[in-house]
Tab-separated table of C-alpha atoms and ligand atoms in Angstrom:
chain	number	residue	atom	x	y	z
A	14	UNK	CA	-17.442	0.746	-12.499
A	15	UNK	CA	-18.141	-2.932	-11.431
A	16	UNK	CA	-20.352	-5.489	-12.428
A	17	UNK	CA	-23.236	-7.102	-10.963
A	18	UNK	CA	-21.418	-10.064	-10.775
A	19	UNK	CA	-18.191	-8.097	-9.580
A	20	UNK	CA	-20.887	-6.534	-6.750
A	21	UNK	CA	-21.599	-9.748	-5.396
A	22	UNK	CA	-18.514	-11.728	-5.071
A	23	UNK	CA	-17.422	-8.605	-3.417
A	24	UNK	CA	-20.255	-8.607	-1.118
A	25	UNK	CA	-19.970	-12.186	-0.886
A	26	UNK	CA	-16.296	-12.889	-0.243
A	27	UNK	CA	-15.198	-9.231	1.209
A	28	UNK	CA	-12.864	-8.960	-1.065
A	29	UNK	CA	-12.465	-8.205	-5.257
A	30	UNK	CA	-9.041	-8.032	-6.875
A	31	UNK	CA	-9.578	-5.998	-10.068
A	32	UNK	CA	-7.084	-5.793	-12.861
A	33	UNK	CA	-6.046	-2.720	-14.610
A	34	UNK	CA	-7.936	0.104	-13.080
A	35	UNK	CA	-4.668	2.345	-12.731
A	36	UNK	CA	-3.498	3.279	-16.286
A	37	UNK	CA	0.513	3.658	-16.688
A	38	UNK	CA	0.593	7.641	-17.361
A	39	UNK	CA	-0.641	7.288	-13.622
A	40	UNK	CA	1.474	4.720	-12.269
A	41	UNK	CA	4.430	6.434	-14.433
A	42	UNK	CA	3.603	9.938	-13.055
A	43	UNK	CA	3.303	8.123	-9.207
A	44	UNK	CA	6.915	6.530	-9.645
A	45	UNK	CA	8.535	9.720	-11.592
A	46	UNK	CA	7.550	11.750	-8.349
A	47	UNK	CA	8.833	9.256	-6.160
A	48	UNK	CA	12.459	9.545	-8.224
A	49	UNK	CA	12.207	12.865	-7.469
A	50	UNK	CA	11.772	12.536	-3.951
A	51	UNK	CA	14.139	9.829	-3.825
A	52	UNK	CA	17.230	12.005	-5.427
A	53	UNK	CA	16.509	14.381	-3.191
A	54	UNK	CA	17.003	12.507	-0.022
A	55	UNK	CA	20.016	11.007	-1.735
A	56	UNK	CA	21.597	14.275	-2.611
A	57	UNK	CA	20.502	15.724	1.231
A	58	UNK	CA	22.268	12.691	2.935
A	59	UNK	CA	25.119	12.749	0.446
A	60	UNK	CA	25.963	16.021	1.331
A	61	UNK	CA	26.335	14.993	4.480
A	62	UNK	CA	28.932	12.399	3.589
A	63	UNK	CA	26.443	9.728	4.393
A	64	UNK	CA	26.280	8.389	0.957
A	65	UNK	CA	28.888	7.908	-2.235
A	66	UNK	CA	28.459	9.998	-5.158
A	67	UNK	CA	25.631	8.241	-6.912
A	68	UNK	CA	26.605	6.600	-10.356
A	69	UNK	CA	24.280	8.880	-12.892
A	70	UNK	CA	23.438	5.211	-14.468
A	71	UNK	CA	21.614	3.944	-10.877
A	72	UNK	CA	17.974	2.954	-11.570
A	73	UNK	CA	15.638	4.058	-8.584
A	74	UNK	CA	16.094	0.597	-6.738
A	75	UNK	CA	19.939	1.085	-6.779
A	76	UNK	CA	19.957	4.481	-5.193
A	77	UNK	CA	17.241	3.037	-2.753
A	78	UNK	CA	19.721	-0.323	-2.154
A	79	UNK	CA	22.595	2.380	-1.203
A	80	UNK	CA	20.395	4.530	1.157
A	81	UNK	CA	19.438	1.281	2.505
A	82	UNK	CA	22.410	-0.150	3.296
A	83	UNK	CA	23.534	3.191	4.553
A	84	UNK	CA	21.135	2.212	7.809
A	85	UNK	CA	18.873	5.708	6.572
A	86	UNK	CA	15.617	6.279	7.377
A	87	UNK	CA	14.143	6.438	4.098
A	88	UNK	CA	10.650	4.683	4.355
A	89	UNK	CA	9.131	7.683	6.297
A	90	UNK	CA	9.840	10.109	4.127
A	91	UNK	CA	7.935	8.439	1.531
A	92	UNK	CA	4.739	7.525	3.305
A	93	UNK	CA	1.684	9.212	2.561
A	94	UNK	CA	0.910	9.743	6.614
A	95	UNK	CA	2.749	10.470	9.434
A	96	UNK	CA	3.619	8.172	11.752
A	97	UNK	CA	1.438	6.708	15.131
A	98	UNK	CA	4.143	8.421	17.757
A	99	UNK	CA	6.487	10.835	18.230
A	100	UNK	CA	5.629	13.320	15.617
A	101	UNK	CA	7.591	17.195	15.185
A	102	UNK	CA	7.572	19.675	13.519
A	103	UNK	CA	9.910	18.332	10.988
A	104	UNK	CA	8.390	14.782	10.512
A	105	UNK	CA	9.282	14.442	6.648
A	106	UNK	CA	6.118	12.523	4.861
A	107	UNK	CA	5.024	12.679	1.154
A	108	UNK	CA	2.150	14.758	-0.412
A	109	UNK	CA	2.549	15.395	-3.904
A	110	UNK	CA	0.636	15.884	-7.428
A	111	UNK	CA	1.000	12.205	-8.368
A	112	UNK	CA	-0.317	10.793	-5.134
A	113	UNK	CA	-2.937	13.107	-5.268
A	114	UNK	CA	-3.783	12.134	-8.643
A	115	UNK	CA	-3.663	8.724	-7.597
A	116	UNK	CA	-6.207	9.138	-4.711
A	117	UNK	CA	-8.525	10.845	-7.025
A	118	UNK	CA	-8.610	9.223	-10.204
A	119	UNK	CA	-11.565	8.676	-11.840
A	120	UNK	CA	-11.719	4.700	-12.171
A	121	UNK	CA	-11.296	4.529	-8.318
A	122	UNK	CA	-13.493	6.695	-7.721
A	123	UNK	CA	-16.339	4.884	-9.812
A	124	UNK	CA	-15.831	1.496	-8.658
A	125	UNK	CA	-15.937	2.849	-4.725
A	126	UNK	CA	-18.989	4.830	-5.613
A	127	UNK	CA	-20.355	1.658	-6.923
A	128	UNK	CA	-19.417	0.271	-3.416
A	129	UNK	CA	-20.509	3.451	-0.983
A	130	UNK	CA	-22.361	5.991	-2.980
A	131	UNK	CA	-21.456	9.147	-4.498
A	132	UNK	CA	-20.777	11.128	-1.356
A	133	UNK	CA	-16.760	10.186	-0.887
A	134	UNK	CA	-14.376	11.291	1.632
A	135	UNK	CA	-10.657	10.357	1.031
A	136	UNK	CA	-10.138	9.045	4.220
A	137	UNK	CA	-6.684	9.522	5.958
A	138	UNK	CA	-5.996	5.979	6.778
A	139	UNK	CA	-3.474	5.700	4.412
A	140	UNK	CA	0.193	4.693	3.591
A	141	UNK	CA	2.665	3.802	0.649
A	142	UNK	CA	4.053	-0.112	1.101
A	143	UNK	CA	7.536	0.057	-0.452
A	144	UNK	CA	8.842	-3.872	0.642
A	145	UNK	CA	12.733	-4.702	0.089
A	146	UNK	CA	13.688	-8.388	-0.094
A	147	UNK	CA	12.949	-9.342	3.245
A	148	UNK	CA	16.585	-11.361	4.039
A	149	UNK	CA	18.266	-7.049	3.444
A	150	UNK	CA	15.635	-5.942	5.755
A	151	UNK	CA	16.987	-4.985	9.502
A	152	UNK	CA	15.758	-7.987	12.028
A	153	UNK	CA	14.494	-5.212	14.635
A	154	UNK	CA	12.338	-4.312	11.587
A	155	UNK	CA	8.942	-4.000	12.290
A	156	UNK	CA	6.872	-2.041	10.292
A	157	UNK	CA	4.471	-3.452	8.524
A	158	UNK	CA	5.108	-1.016	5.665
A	159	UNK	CA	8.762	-2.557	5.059
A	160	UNK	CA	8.051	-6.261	6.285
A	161	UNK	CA	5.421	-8.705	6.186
A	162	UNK	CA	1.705	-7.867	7.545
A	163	UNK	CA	0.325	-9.146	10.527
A	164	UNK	CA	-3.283	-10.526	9.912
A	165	UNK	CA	-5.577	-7.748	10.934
A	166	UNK	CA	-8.940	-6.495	9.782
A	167	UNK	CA	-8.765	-2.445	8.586
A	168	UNK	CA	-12.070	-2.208	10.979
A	169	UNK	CA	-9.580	-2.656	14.160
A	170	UNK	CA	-6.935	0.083	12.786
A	171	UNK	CA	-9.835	2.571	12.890
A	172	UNK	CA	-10.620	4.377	16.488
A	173	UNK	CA	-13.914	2.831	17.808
A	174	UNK	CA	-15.881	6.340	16.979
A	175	UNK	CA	-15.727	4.948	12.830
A	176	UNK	CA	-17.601	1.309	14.078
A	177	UNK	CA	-20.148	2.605	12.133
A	178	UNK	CA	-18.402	4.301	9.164
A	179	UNK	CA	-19.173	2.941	5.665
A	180	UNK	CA	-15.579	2.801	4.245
A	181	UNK	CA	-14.009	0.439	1.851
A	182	UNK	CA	-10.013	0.183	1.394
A	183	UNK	CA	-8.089	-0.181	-1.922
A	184	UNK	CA	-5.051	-1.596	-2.615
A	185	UNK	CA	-3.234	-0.653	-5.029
A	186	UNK	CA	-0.329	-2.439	-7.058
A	187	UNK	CA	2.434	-0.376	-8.241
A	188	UNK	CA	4.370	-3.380	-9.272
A	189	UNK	CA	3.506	-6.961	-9.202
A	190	UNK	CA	2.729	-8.493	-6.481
A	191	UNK	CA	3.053	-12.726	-5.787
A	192	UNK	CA	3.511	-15.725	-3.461
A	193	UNK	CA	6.719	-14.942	-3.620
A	194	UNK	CA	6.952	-11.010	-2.705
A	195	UNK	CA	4.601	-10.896	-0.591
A	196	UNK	CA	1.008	-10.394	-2.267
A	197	UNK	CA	-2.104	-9.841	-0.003
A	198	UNK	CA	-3.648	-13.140	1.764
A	199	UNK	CA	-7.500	-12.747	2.670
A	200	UNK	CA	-9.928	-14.919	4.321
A	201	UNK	CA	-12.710	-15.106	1.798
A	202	UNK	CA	-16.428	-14.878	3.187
A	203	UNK	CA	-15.652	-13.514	6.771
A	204	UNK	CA	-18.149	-12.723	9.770
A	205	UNK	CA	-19.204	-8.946	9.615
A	206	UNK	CA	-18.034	-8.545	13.243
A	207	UNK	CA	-14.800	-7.388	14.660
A	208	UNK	CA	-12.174	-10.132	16.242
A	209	UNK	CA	-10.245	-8.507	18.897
A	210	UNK	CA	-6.613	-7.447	18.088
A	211	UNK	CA	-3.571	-7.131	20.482
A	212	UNK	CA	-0.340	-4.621	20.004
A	213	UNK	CA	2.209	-7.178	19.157
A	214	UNK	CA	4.666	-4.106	17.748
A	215	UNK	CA	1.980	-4.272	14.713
A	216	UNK	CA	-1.877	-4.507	15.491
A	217	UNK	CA	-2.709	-8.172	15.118
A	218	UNK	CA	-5.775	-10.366	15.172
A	219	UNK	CA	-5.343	-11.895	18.832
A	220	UNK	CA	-4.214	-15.159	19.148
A	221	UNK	CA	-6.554	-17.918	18.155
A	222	UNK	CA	-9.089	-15.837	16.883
A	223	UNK	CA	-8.220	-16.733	12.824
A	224	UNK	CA	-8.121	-19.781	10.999
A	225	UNK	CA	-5.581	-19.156	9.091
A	226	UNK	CA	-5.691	-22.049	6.580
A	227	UNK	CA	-8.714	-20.595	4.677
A	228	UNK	CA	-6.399	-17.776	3.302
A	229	UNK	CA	-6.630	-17.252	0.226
A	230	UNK	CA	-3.749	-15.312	-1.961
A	231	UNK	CA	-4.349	-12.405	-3.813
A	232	UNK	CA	-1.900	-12.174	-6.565
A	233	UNK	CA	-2.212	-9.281	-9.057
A	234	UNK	CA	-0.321	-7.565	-11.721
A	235	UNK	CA	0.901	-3.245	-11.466
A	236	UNK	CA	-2.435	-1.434	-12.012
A	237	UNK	CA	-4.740	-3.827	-10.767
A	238	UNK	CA	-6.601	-2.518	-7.231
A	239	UNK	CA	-7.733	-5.518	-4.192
A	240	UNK	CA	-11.175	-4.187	-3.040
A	241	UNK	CA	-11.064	-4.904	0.671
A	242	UNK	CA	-14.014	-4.774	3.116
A	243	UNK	CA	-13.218	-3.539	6.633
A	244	UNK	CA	-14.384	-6.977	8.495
A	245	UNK	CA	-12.287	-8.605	6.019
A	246	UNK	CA	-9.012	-10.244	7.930
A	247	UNK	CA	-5.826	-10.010	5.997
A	248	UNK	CA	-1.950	-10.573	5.846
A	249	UNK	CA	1.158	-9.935	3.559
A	250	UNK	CA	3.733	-12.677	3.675
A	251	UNK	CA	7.302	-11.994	3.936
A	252	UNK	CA	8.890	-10.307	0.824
A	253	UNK	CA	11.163	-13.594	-0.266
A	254	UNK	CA	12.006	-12.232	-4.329
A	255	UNK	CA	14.942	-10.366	-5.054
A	256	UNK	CA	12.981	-6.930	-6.251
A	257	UNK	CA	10.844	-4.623	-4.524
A	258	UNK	CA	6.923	-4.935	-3.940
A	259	UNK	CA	5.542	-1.542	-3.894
A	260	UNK	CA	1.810	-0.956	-3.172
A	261	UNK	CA	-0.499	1.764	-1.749
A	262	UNK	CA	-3.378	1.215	0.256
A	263	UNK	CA	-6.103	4.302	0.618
A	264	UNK	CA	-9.434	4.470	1.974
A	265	UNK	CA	-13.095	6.078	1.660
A	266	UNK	CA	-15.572	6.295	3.549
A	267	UNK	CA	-19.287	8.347	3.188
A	268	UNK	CA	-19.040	11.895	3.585
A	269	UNK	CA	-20.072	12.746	7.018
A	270	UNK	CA	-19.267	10.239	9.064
A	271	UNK	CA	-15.924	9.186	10.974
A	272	UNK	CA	-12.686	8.677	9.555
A	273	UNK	CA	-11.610	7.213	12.598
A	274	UNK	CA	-8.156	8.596	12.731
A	275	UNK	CA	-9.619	12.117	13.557
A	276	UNK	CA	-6.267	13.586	14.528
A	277	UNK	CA	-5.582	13.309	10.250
A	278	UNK	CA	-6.845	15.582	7.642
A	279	UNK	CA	-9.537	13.673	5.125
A	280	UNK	CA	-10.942	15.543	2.054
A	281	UNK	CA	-14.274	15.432	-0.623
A	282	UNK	CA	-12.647	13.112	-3.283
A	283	UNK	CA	-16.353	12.928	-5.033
A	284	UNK	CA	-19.338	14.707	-3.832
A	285	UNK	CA	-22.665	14.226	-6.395
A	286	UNK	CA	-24.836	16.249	-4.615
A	287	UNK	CA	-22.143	19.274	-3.835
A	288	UNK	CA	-19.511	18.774	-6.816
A	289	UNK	CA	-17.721	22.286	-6.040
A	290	UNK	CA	-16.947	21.032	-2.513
A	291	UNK	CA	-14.482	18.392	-4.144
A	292	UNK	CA	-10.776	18.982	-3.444
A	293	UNK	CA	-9.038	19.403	-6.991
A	294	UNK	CA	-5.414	21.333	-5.711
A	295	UNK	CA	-3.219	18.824	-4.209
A	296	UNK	CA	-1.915	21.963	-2.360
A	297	UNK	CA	-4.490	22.414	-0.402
A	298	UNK	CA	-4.094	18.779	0.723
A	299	UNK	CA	-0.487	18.607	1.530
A	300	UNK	CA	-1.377	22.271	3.546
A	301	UNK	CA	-4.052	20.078	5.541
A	302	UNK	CA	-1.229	17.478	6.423
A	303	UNK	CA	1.204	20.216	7.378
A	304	UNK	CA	-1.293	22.049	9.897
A	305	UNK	CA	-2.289	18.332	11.225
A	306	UNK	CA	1.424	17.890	11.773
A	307	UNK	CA	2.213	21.097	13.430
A	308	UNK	CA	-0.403	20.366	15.811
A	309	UNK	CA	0.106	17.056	16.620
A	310	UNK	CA	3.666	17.803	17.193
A	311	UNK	CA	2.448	20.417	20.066
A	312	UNK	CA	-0.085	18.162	21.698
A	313	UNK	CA	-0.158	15.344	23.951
A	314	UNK	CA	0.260	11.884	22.354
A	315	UNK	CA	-2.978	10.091	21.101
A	316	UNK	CA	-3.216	6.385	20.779
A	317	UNK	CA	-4.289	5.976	16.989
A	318	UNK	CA	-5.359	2.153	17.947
A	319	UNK	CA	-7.825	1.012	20.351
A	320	UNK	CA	-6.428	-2.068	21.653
A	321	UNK	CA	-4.624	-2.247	25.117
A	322	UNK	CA	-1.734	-5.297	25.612
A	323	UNK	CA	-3.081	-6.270	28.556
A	324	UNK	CA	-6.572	-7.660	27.459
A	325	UNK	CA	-7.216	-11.163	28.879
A	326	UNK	CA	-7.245	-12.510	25.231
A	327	UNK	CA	-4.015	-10.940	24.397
A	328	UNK	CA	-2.039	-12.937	26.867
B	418	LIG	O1	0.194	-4.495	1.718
B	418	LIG	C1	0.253	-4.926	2.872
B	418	LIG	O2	1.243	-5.485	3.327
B	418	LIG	C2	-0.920	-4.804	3.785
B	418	LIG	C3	-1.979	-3.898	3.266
B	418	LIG	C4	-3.142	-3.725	4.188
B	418	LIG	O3	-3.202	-4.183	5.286
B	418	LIG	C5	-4.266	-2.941	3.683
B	418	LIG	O4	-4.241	-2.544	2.513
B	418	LIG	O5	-5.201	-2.701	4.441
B	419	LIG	FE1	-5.110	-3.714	6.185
């Protein structure tokens, strides 16, 4: 639950950062599933002969650092969506019990039905942020899921269909996130209007259309959630530590209306009025993924962004 006071300022700035919402059996339970995950790509790949036996004493990081510098493609397999292009049948992603816990839990869901109502859809608009010390990462890099963030409002990564969606994002820190890895900036107080965005390899606030110098840095500590609102603009800085800085960010919107991202599954995280149409069996959700993914790998390609490069403003 929020505050009054909590209400407002998030009303006010478009933004809240809220510590401790995420208790640690939940964060612990989140990263123990991602060891799993983790050992098995390493084990998969190793097989191979694309790794070295892994030293039984290698934290999580260290086994990541040797997949890493192995030039694998590790981050997909991880994310909790599939990517914007070139999706098969065999597109690994990440849907487990943990996540799903994660994306249900009870303090979330409060303080977003303090925000939206009672009627919740887990939208799909979703990912996990795992961010390696920027100077290891590749140069042709461009993710915004492994590098910095481009400033962008979470309005203009919708399709135009969910203009009209009530949704809210969450951010959530798995570690700690600074300055100096690469916390959240926000511009405090923003217009409730969208700024046009350009492709610029990640969807970005066009040129001259931000003044950057009101930014304001969100730094919070593992288990804290940033409240974002979808007009709000926002950027990640470079990752410039010598750890990781891991984060989620998840969405909801009121049941009913657009997710915008159609193409991906959404579920009832929290219904008042119709409690037994709430998804409980994270089974059922990593099914939903699966069928979107076997059909988007048989269709035609579908821009998940609305923004074409060659707008006059993106020149
Ligand atoms: O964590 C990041 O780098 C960016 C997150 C973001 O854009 C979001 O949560 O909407
Ligand atoms: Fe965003």
């Amino acid at each position: 639950m929020l505050s009054e006071t909590q209400i407002r300022q998030f009303r006010q700035d478009g933004y809240l950062v809220v510590e401790n919402v995420i208790d640690t059996t939940t964060l612990d339970a989140v990263q123990a599933e991602y060891a799993g995950l983790l050992d098995g790509l390493y084990e998969g790949w190793q097989r191979q002969g694309l790794l070295p036996v892994p030293d039984p004493g290698w934290s999580f990081w260290e086994r990541l650092d040797r997949i890493r510098a192995a030039g694998l493609e590790w981050f997909q397999p991880m994310d909790i969506s599939l990517p914007h292009d070139g999706i098969t049948e065999d597109t690994p992603m990440h849907f487990g019990p943990a996540v799903f816990d994660l994306l249900t839990h009870r303090r979330i869901l409060d303080i977003v039905e303090t925000l939206i109502g009672g009627e919740i859809t887990s939208n799909p608009i979703q990912h996990v942020r795992i961010k390696p010390p920027q100077r290891e990462v590749p140069g042709d890099e461009a993710r915004a899921h492994i590098v910095s963030t481009a400033w962008h409002q979470d309005q203009g990564v919708t399709l135009e269909e969910a203009d009209e969606t009530d949704f809210v994002t969450v951010w959530i820190a798995v570690t700690d996130a600074n300055v100096r890895n690469g916390c959240l900036q926000l511009i405090p107080n923003p217009p409730a209007e969208m700024l046009p965005h350009c492709p610029q390899g990640q969807t970005a606030i066009a040129p001259g259309h931000l003044d950057a110098s009101r930014a304001v840095a969100a730094e919070i500590g593992a288990g804290g959630i940033i409240l974002i609102d979808p007009y709000t603009p926002h950027s990640a800085g470079p990752n410039r530590s010598d750890g990781y800085r891991w984060s989620f960010d998840i969405r909801y919107n009121v049941i009913g209306q657009p997710t915008g991202r159609p193409q991906f599954p959404d579920f009832v995280a929290r219904s008042r009025a119709a409690p037994e149409t709430e998804l409980k069996d994270w089974r059922m959700w990593l099914q939903s993924w699966r069928d979107a993914r076997h059909h988007l790998a048989n269709t035609a390609h579908r821009p998940q962004h609305r923004w074409p490069a060659d707008a006059p403003f993106c020149a």
